Backbone as JSON, one array per atom type, in Angstrom:
{
  "sequence": "XXXXXXXXXXXXXXXXXXXXXXXXXXXXXXXXXXXXXXXXXXXXXXXXXXXXXXXXXXXXXXXXXXXXXXXXXXXXXXXXXXXXXXXXXXXXXXXXXXXXXXXX",
  "N": [[96.05, 168.48, 89.85], [99.24, 168.02, 88.24], [101.32, 168.24, 90.05], [100.06, 167.66, 92.55], [99.26, 165.04, 92.05], [101.8, 163.77, 91.83], [102.7, 164.12, 94.45], [100.96, 162.39, 95.79], [101.71, 159.95, 94.64], [104.3, 159.74, 95.62], [103.81, 159.58, 98.38], [102.65, 157.15, 98.54], [99.91, 156.79, 98.33], [98.81, 156.66, 95.85], [99.06, 154.35, 93.27], [100.21, 151.97, 90.8], [97.8, 150.0, 89.07], [96.87, 146.65, 89.15], [99.25, 145.67, 87.87], [100.68, 143.34, 88.08], [98.75, 141.33, 88.02], [97.34, 141.63, 85.57], [99.18, 142.07, 83.13], [99.3, 143.19, 80.44], [97.42, 145.15, 80.61], [98.34, 147.38, 82.15], [101.14, 147.48, 82.48], [102.65, 148.54, 80.27], [102.7, 151.24, 80.79], [104.84, 151.91, 82.44], [105.34, 153.04, 85.1], [107.35, 154.02, 86.83], [109.12, 155.33, 85.07], [107.41, 157.3, 84.12], [106.88, 158.82, 86.46], [109.48, 159.69, 87.03], [110.06, 161.28, 84.74], [108.02, 163.16, 85.0], [108.64, 164.4, 87.41], [110.67, 166.11, 86.75], [109.56, 168.31, 85.68], [108.32, 171.73, 85.69], [105.88, 172.02, 87.73], [104.17, 174.07, 88.27], [103.37, 175.15, 85.98], [101.3, 173.66, 84.53], [100.03, 173.09, 81.94], [102.0, 173.75, 79.96], [103.97, 172.1, 80.97], [102.81, 169.59, 80.57], [102.89, 169.41, 77.79], [105.63, 169.18, 77.43], [106.03, 166.77, 78.78], [104.57, 164.99, 77.17], [106.29, 164.85, 75.02], [108.63, 163.74, 76.05], [108.02, 161.42, 77.32], [106.53, 158.58, 76.37], [104.28, 155.92, 75.51], [104.28, 152.69, 74.2], [101.64, 151.29, 72.56], [100.04, 148.21, 73.34], [98.12, 145.31, 72.56], [95.31, 145.03, 74.61], [95.94, 146.98, 76.39], [94.97, 149.24, 78.88], [95.0, 151.99, 80.05], [94.58, 154.44, 82.69], [93.31, 157.51, 81.91], [93.41, 161.09, 81.52], [91.75, 163.35, 79.81], [90.46, 165.89, 77.6], [87.01, 165.76, 77.14], [85.85, 166.48, 74.72], [87.72, 165.73, 72.86], [87.62, 163.03, 72.42], [86.43, 159.79, 71.22], [83.04, 158.66, 71.57], [82.14, 156.71, 74.41], [81.28, 153.35, 74.31], [78.09, 152.69, 75.18], [76.81, 150.29, 75.64], [78.51, 148.66, 77.01], [78.71, 147.18, 80.11], [79.31, 146.73, 83.53], [82.0, 144.55, 84.54], [84.57, 143.82, 82.27], [86.49, 144.11, 79.79], [85.76, 146.59, 78.7], [87.23, 149.05, 78.81], [89.5, 148.12, 77.52], [88.6, 147.63, 74.89], [87.83, 150.23, 74.19], [90.26, 151.65, 74.33], [91.62, 150.27, 72.37], [90.21, 151.17, 70.15], [90.96, 153.9, 70.29], [93.69, 153.58, 69.75], [93.57, 152.62, 67.1], [92.77, 154.94, 65.9], [95.08, 156.32, 65.88], [95.98, 157.55, 68.18], [98.29, 158.8, 70.59], [100.09, 157.56, 73.4]],
  "CA": [[97.21, 168.96, 89.13], [100.34, 167.08, 88.17], [102.04, 168.35, 91.32], [99.31, 166.92, 93.57], [99.36, 163.63, 91.69], [103.13, 163.29, 92.2], [102.75, 164.03, 95.91], [100.26, 161.16, 96.19], [102.55, 158.82, 94.24], [105.44, 159.68, 96.55], [103.4, 159.15, 99.73], [102.13, 155.78, 98.43], [98.44, 156.7, 98.27], [98.47, 156.38, 94.44], [99.97, 153.33, 92.77], [99.77, 151.29, 89.57], [96.71, 149.06, 89.29], [96.9, 145.31, 88.51], [100.39, 145.47, 86.97], [101.11, 141.94, 88.14], [97.61, 140.48, 87.71], [97.01, 141.75, 84.14], [100.34, 142.84, 82.65], [99.02, 143.98, 79.24], [96.54, 146.27, 80.94], [98.96, 148.57, 82.71], [102.6, 147.49, 82.54], [103.3, 149.42, 79.29], [102.79, 152.61, 81.31], [106.15, 152.1, 83.06], [105.04, 154.08, 86.08], [108.57, 154.63, 87.35], [109.62, 156.28, 84.06], [106.48, 158.43, 84.1], [107.12, 159.65, 87.64], [110.79, 160.33, 86.87], [109.92, 162.33, 83.74], [107.12, 164.17, 85.54], [109.29, 165.12, 88.5], [111.59, 167.09, 86.18], [108.79, 169.44, 85.15], [107.86, 172.81, 86.56], [104.47, 171.68, 87.82], [103.35, 175.28, 88.39], [102.93, 175.44, 84.62], [100.81, 172.33, 84.14], [99.79, 172.88, 80.5], [103.3, 173.71, 79.28], [104.64, 170.9, 81.45], [102.22, 168.41, 79.93], [103.43, 169.35, 76.43], [106.99, 168.64, 77.57], [105.89, 165.37, 79.18], [104.15, 164.23, 75.98], [107.43, 164.68, 74.13], [109.74, 163.0, 76.65], [107.54, 160.16, 77.87], [105.42, 158.02, 75.61], [104.07, 154.49, 75.75], [103.94, 151.89, 73.02], [100.39, 150.56, 72.75], [99.96, 146.78, 73.06], [96.74, 144.85, 72.69], [94.9, 144.81, 75.99], [96.32, 148.13, 77.2], [93.81, 149.98, 79.36], [95.47, 152.95, 81.04], [93.69, 155.49, 83.17], [93.71, 158.73, 81.21], [92.68, 162.32, 81.78], [91.77, 164.13, 78.58], [89.24, 166.66, 77.37], [85.94, 164.93, 76.58], [85.6, 166.87, 73.33], [88.75, 165.15, 72.01], [87.55, 161.58, 72.44], [85.22, 159.15, 70.7], [82.09, 158.29, 72.62], [82.32, 155.4, 75.02], [80.17, 152.47, 73.95], [77.22, 152.59, 76.35], [76.35, 148.92, 75.88], [79.39, 148.02, 77.97], [78.19, 147.29, 81.48], [79.99, 145.85, 84.45], [83.42, 144.26, 84.35], [84.87, 142.95, 81.15], [87.14, 144.57, 78.57], [85.22, 147.83, 78.16], [88.33, 149.98, 78.57], [90.4, 147.51, 76.53], [88.01, 147.89, 73.58], [87.85, 151.68, 73.95], [91.64, 152.04, 74.03], [91.92, 149.7, 71.06], [89.62, 152.15, 69.24], [91.86, 155.06, 70.29], [94.91, 153.2, 69.05], [93.27, 152.58, 65.66], [92.68, 156.33, 65.46], [96.42, 156.9, 65.87], [96.25, 158.31, 69.41], [99.56, 158.51, 71.28], [100.03, 157.41, 74.85]],
  "C": [[98.29, 167.88, 89.12], [101.12, 167.07, 89.49], [101.36, 167.53, 92.42], [99.38, 165.43, 93.31], [100.71, 163.06, 92.13], [103.3, 163.19, 93.72], [102.1, 162.74, 96.39], [101.04, 159.91, 95.78], [103.67, 158.64, 95.26], [105.04, 159.25, 97.95], [102.75, 157.76, 99.72], [100.62, 155.66, 98.35], [97.93, 156.52, 96.83], [99.52, 155.4, 93.93], [99.37, 152.66, 91.54], [98.78, 150.18, 89.92], [96.93, 147.77, 88.5], [98.09, 145.09, 87.58], [100.9, 144.03, 87.0], [100.0, 140.99, 87.71], [97.29, 140.48, 86.2], [98.04, 142.65, 83.48], [100.03, 143.69, 81.42], [98.2, 145.23, 79.56], [97.26, 147.53, 81.37], [100.48, 148.6, 82.68], [103.26, 148.35, 81.46], [103.48, 150.85, 79.79], [104.17, 152.9, 81.88], [106.06, 153.26, 84.04], [106.29, 154.77, 86.61], [109.14, 155.65, 86.37], [108.72, 157.51, 83.99], [106.73, 159.38, 85.27], [108.46, 160.38, 87.51], [110.72, 161.48, 85.87], [109.08, 163.48, 84.28], [107.8, 165.03, 86.6], [110.24, 166.2, 88.0], [110.87, 168.35, 85.69], [108.56, 170.52, 86.18], [106.35, 172.63, 86.65], [103.58, 172.89, 88.09], [102.8, 175.68, 87.03], [102.41, 174.15, 84.01], [100.66, 172.14, 82.64], [101.1, 172.81, 79.72], [104.07, 172.46, 79.69], [104.11, 169.65, 80.79], [102.7, 168.29, 78.49], [104.84, 168.76, 76.45], [106.91, 167.15, 77.88], [105.48, 164.5, 77.99], [105.33, 163.93, 75.07], [108.56, 163.85, 74.73], [109.31, 161.66, 77.24], [106.37, 159.69, 77.02], [105.39, 156.51, 75.84], [103.7, 153.83, 74.44], [102.69, 151.08, 73.34], [100.6, 149.07, 72.48], [98.51, 146.37, 73.25], [96.42, 144.52, 74.13], [95.22, 145.98, 76.9], [95.08, 148.92, 77.59], [94.23, 150.98, 80.44], [94.34, 153.84, 81.54], [94.19, 156.76, 82.52], [92.85, 159.91, 81.64], [92.84, 163.17, 80.53], [90.45, 164.89, 78.45], [88.21, 165.78, 76.66], [85.72, 165.22, 75.1], [86.58, 166.22, 72.36], [88.65, 163.64, 71.85], [86.32, 161.03, 71.72], [84.31, 158.79, 71.86], [82.39, 156.9, 73.13], [81.08, 154.57, 74.71], [79.32, 152.19, 75.19], [76.71, 151.19, 76.61], [77.29, 148.15, 76.79], [78.82, 148.24, 79.37], [78.94, 146.31, 82.36], [81.45, 145.66, 84.09], [83.61, 143.45, 83.08], [85.27, 143.64, 79.87], [86.55, 145.84, 77.96], [86.32, 148.84, 77.86], [89.3, 149.43, 77.54], [89.89, 147.82, 75.12], [88.08, 149.37, 73.23], [89.25, 152.15, 73.61], [92.12, 151.43, 72.72], [91.4, 150.65, 69.97], [90.53, 153.39, 69.14], [93.15, 154.77, 69.54], [94.69, 153.17, 67.54], [93.15, 153.99, 65.07], [94.05, 157.02, 65.43], [96.75, 157.71, 67.11], [97.57, 157.86, 70.02], [99.3, 158.4, 72.78], [101.35, 157.83, 75.45]]
}
């Protein structure tokens, strides 16, 4: 749940990945703004809260962006199975999502 996620952010067990090593990959997320916007929500109502969060916190896509996302599988294009190992698989997939007009 969003509430559990925020608890882990606050205790330091969850943190942004590679924001200094690969800035395009994760820095657009602006983790501090996300946590601040999320903390204002009534996390007992996750679905309604997520609708509010979508409207008050968004991210501008840049080439190379590869955020970690949680979405319903039915709402996404298939992941290219030929990607194997390390190397721009999420970058290409998120580029595809961006071309489809997906919001972050």
